[in-house]
Coordinates of C-alpha atoms in Angstrom, one line a residue:
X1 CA -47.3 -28.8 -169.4
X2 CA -47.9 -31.3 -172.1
X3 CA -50.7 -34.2 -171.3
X4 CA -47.5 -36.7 -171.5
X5 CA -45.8 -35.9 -168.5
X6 CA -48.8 -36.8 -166.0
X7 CA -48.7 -40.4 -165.4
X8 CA -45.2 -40.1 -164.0
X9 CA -46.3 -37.6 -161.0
X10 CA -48.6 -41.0 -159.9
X11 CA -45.7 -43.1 -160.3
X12 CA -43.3 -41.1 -158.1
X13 CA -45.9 -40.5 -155.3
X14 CA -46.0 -44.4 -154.8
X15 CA -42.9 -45.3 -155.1
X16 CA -42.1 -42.4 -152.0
X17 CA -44.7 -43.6 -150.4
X18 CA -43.6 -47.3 -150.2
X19 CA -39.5 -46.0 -149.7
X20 CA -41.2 -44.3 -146.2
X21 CA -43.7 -47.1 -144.8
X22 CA -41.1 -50.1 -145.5
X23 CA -39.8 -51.2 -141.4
X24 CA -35.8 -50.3 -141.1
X25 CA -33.8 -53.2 -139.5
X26 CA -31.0 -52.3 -137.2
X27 CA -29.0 -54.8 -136.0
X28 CA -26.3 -55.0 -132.8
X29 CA -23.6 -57.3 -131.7
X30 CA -23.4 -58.8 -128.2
X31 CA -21.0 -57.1 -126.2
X32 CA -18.0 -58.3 -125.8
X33 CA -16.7 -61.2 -123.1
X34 CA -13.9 -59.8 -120.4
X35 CA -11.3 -62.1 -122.3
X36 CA -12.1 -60.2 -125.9
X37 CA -11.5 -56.3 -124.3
X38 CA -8.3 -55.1 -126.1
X39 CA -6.1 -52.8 -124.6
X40 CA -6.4 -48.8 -125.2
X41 CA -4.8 -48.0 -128.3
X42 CA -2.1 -45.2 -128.0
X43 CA -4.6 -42.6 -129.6
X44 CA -7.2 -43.3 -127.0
X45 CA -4.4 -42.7 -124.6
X46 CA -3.1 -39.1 -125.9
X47 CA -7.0 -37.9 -126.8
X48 CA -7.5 -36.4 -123.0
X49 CA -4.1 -34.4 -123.7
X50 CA -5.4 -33.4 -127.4
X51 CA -9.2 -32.2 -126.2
X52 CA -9.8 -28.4 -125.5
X53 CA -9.8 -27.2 -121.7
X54 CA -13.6 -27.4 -121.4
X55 CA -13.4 -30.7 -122.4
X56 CA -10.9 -32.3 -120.0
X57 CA -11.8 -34.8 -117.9
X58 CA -10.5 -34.8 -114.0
X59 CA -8.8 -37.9 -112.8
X60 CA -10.7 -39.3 -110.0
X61 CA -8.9 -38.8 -106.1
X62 CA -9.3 -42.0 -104.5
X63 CA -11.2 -41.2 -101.6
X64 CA -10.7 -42.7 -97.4
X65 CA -14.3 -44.0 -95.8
X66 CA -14.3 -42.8 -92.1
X67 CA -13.5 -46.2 -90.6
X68 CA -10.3 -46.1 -92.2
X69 CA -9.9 -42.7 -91.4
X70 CA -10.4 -43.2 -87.8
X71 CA -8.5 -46.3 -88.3
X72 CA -5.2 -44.4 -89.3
X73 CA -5.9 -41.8 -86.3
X74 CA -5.8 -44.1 -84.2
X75 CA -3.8 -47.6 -84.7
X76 CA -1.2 -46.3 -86.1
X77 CA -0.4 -44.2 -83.2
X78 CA -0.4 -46.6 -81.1
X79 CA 2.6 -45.8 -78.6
X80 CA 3.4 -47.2 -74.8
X81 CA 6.2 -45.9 -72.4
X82 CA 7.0 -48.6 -69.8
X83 CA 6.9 -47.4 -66.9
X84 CA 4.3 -44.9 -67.8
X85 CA 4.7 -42.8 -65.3
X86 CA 8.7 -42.5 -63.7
X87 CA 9.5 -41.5 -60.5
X88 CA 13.2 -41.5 -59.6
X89 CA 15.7 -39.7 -57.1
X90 CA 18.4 -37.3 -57.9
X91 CA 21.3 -39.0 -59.4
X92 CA 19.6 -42.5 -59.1
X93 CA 19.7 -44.6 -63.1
X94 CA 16.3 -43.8 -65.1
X95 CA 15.2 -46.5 -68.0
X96 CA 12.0 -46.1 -70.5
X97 CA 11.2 -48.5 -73.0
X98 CA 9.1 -46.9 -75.9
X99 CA 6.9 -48.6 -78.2
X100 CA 4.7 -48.9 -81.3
X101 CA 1.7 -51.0 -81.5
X102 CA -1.0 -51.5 -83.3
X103 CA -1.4 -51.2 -87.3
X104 CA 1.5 -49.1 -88.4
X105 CA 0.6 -46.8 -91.5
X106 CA 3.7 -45.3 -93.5
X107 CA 5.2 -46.0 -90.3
X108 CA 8.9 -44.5 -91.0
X109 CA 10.9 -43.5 -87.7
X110 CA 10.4 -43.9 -83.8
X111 CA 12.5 -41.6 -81.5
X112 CA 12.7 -39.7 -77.9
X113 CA 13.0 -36.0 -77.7
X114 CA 15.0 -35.7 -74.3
X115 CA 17.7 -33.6 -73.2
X116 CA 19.6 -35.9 -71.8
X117 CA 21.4 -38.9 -74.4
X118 CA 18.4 -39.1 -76.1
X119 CA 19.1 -41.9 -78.6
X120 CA 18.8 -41.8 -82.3
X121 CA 16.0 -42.9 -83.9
X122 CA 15.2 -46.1 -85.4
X123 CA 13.0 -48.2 -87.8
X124 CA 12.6 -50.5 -85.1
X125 CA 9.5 -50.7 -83.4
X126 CA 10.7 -50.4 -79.7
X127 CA 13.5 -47.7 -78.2
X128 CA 14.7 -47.9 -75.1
X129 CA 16.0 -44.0 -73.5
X130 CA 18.5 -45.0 -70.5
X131 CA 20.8 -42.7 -68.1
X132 CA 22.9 -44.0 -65.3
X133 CA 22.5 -40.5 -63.3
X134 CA 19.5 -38.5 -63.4
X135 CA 21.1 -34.6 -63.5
X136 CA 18.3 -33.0 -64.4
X137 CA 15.7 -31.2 -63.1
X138 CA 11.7 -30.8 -64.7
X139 CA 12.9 -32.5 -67.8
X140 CA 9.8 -33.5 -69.9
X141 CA 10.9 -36.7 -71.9
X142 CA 8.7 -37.7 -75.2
X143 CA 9.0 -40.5 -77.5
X144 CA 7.5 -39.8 -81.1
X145 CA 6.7 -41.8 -84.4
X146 CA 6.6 -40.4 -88.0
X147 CA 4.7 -41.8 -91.0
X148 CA 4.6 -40.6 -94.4
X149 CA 1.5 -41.1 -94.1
X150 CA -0.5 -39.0 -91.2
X151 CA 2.8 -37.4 -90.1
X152 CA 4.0 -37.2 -86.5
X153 CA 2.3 -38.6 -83.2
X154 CA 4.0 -38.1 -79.4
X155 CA 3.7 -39.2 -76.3
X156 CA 4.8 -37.6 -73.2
X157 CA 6.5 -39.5 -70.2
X158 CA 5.1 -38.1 -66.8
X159 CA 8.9 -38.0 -64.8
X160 CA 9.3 -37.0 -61.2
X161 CA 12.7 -35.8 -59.7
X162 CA 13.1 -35.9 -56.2
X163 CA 15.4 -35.0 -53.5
X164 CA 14.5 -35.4 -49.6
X165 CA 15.5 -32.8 -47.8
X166 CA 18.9 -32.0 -46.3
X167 CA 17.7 -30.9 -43.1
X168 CA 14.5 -30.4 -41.1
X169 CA 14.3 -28.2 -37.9
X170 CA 11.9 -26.1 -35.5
X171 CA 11.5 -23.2 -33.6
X172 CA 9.8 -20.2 -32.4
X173 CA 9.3 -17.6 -34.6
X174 CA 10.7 -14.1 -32.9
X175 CA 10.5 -15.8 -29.3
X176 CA 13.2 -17.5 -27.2
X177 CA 12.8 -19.1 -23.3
X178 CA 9.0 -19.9 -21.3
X179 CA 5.6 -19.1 -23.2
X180 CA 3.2 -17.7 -20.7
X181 CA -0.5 -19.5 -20.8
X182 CA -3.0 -18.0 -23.1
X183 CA -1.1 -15.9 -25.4
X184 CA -0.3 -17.0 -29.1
X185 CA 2.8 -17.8 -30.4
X186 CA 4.2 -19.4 -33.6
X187 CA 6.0 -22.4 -34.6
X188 CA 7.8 -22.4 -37.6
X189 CA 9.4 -25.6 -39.4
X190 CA 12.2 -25.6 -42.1
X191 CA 12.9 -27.8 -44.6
X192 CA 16.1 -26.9 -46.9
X193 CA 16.7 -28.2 -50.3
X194 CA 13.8 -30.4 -51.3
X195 CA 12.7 -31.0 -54.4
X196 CA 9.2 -31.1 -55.7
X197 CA 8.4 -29.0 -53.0
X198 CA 4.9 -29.3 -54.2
X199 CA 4.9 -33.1 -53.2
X200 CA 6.2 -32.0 -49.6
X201 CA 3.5 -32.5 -46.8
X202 CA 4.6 -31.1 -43.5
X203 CA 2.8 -32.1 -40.3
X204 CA 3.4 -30.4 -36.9
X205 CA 3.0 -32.7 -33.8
X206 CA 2.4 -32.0 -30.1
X207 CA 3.8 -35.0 -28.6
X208 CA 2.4 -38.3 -30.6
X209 CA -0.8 -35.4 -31.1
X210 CA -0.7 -34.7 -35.0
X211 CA -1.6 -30.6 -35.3
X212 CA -1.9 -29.5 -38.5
X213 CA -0.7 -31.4 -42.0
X214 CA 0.6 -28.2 -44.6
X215 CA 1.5 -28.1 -47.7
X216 CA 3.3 -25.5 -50.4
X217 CA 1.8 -23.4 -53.3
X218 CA 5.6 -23.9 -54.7
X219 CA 5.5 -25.3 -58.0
X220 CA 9.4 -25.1 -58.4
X221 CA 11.0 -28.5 -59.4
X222 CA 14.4 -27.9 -58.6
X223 CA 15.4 -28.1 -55.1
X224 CA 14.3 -24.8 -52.4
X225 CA 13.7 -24.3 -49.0
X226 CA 10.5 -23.8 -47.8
X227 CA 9.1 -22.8 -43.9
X228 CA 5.9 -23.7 -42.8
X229 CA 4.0 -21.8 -39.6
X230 CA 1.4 -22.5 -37.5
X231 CA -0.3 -20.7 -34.4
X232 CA -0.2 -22.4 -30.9
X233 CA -2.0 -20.8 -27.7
X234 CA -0.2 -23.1 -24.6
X235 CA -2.0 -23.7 -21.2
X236 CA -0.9 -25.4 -18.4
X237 CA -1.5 -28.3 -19.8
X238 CA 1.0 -27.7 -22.2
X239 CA 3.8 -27.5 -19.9
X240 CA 6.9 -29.8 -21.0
X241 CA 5.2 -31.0 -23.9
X242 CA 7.4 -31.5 -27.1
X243 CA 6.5 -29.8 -30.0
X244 CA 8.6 -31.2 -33.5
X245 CA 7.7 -31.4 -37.1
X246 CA 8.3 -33.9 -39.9
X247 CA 8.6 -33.3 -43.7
X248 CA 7.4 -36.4 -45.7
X249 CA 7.8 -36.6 -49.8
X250 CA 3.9 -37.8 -51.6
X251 CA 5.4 -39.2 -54.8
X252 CA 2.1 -41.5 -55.4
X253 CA 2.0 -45.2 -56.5
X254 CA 4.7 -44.9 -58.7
X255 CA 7.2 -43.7 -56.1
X256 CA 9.4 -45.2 -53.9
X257 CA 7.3 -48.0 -51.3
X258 CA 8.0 -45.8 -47.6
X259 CA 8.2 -42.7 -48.9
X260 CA 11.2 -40.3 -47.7
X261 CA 10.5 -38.7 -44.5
X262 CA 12.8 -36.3 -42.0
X263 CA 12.0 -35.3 -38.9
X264 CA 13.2 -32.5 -36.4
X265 CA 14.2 -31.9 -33.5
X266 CA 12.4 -32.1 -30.3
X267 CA 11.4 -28.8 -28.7
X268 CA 10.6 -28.7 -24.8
X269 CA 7.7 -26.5 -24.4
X270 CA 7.9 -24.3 -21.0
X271 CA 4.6 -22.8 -20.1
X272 CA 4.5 -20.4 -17.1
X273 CA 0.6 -20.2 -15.3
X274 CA -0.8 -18.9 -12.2
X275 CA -1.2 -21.1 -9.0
X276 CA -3.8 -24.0 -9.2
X277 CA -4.9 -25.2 -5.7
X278 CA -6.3 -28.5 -6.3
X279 CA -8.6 -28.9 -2.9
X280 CA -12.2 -29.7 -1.8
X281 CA -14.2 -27.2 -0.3
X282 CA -14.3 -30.0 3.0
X283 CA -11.1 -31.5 4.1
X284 CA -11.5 -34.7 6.0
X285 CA -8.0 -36.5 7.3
X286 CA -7.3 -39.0 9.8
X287 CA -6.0 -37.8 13.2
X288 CA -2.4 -38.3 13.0
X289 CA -2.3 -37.3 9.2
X290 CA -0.5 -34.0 7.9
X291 CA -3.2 -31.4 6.4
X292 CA -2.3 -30.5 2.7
X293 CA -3.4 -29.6 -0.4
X294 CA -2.2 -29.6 -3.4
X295 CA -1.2 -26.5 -5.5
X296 CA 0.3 -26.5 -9.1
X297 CA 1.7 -23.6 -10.6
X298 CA 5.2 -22.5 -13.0
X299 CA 7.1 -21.0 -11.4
X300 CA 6.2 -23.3 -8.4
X301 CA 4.3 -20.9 -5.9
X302 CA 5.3 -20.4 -2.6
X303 CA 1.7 -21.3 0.0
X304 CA 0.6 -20.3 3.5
X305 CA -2.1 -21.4 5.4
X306 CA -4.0 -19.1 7.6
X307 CA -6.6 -19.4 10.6
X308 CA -8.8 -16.6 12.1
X309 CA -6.5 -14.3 10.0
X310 CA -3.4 -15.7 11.3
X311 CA -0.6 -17.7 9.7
X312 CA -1.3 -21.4 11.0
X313 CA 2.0 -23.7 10.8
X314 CA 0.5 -27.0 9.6
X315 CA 1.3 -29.8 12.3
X316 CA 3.0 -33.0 11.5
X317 CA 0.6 -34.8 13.0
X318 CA -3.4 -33.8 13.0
X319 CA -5.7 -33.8 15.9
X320 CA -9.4 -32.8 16.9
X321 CA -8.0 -29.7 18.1
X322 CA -7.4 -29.0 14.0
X323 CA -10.9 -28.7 12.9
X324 CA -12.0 -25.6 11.4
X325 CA -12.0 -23.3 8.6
X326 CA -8.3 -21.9 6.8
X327 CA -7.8 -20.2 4.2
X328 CA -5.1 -21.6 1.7
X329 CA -2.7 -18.7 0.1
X330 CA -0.6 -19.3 -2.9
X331 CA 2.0 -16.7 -4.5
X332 CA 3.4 -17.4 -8.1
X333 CA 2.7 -16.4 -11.2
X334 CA -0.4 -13.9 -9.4
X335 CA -1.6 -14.8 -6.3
X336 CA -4.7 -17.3 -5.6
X337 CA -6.8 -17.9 -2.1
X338 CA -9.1 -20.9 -1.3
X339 CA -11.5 -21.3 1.5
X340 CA -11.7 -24.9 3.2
X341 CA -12.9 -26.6 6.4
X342 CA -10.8 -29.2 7.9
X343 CA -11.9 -32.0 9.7
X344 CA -10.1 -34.5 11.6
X345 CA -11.6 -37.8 12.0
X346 CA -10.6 -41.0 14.7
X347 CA -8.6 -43.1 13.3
X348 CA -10.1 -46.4 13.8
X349 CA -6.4 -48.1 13.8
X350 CA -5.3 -46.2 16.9
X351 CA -8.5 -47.6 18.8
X352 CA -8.4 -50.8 18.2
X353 CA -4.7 -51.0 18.9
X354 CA -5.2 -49.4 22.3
X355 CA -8.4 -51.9 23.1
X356 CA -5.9 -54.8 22.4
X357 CA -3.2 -53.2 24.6
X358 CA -6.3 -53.1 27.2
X359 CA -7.1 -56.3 27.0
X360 CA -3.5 -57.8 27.4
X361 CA -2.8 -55.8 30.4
X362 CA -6.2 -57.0 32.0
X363 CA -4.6 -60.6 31.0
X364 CA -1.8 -59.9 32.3
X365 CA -2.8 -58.8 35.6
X366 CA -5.3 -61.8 36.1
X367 CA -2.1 -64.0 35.4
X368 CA -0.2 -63.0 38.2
X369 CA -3.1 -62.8 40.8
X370 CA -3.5 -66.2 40.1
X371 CA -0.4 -67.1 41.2

């Protein structure tokens, strides 16, 4: 290398030395006001559609908080029957008004599902479903709104059909004529053609003497006849007491104000029992009074009163010469005997009656001495 060339070598090294160490200034513009954005040119629109799959860029899903989630749930659902629950007798008119309240979301159509002239549906926000005879039985009416939104809601209209019965009568079950004391019979009670039989409540009565209140496992809504029993064990006491029964329709608060009731017929209760000799164990009577006791019995027994083993006709009219010990027979239904002692008091009357006789006669006499 010739000695010429070696004060350039110095010259390059400072002239990259000062290129290196000199400060770089880089400068940037404010960004630009709202009013100064420009619109996307039509290449920025068509790039997403020109970049390769695994550079595509999802749209975003616009995406619904939970209060206005729970919002749409519920508000825009927001249906009402009037009544709200419909209670109505076979062949009577039934009315419903359905409506929408609340926010209404999409709301598109509001309708009933019935069987019977259901009406069409509407954009209004109210339908009314009317009959003017209720023919049907366990129909289950519902009225229904549809959004395009949160598609379909429903509501169903609780709807009771009823019928009272046609006829409500009593009896004995497998028994005709008397009941004899202490054994067990059965009553039965029928109710035709009534309808929710479920709703029935039948009460037995003994006299104005409520027995037993019954009611049906039936959960048939159209119109059946049902019997109800119940198990009676008469005593004497029961003898011509009237048994009868009465079916009465429960249809709640939203049925009719005195709800329908039938009633049977009266049945005449005979009860056949032994003699009862109703009697104290010491008889006291006035002299002149009749001796008796009282015996009960059905059939009505036949009595005979005995002394010192003898039948002892019973005077008219009682004396002293009564007193004593009988014995009191009576023949029925069995036979019953009762032991009692008879005594026959003064009667105070008679004595002072005869005093005042005394005491006119002695008047009487003096009177005519006198004269």
């Amino acid at each position: 290398m010739s000695a010429s060339r070696w004060p350039i070598i110095p010259l390059l090294l400072y002239l990259f030395s000062s290129a290196t160490s000199s400060p770089v200034s880089i400068s940037t513009s404010a960004p630009p006001l709202p009013s100064q954005i420009s619109p996307p040119s039509p290449l920025s629109t068509m790039l997403p559609s020109l970049l390769s799959p695994s550079l595509s860029v999802t749209p975003p899903i616009p995406s619904l908080s939970r209060n206005n989630a729970e919002l749409t749930e519920k508000d825009w659902c927001s249906l009402t029957i009037s009544p709200s629950t419909l209670v109505v007798r076979f062949g009577d008119p039934v009315t419903a008004n359905c409506s929408l309240l609340g926010a209404r979301m999409g709301f598109l159509f509001l309708g009933w599902t019935v069987p019977m002239k259901a009406p069409e549906s509407t954009h209004h926000h109210f339908l009314v479903w009317s009959v003017d005879r209720m023919t049907e039985w366990g129909i289950k009416p519902t009225c229904w709104v549809a959004s395009d939104q949160t598609g379909q809601c429903e509501l169903k209209l609780p709807l009771v059909v009823f019928k009272p019965p046609d006829n409500v009568s009593i009896s004995f079950v497998n028994h005709t004529g008397p009941m004899l004391e202490g054994c067990q019979y059965t009553l039965q009670c029928i109710v035709q053609d009534v309808a929710p039989v479920e709703k029935l409540t039948v009460t037995f009565y003994k006299g104005e003497t409520k027995l037993a209140p019954l009611q049906s496992i039936n959960t048939n809504t159209t119109p059946v006849t049902e019997i109800f029993t119940l198990k009676i064990t008469p005593t004497k006491e029961d003898d011509g007491v009237l048994y009868w029964c009465e079916a009465m329709l429960e249809l709640g608060p939203a049925g009719p104000r005195h709800p329908p009731v039938v009633r049977s017929q009266k049945l005449t209760a005979t009860v056949l029992y032994g003699p009862q000799i109703i009697c104290p164990t010491k008889l006291q009577v006035r002299q002149g009074e009749r001796l008796s006791c009282e015996v009960k019995g059905n059939p009505k027994p036949s009595v005979t009163w005995f002394r010192d083993g003898q039948v002892f006709a019973l005077p008219n009219h009682s004396s002293r010469q009564h007193d004593g010990h009988y014995t009191v027979s009576a023949k029925g239904l069995g036979q019953k005997n009762f032991t009692v002692e008879v005594e026959v008091i003064p009667d105070s009357g008679t004595a002072k009656s005869c005093n005042r006789l005394f005491l006119l006669a002695i008047l009487l006499l003096q009177t005519i001495i006198w004269q």
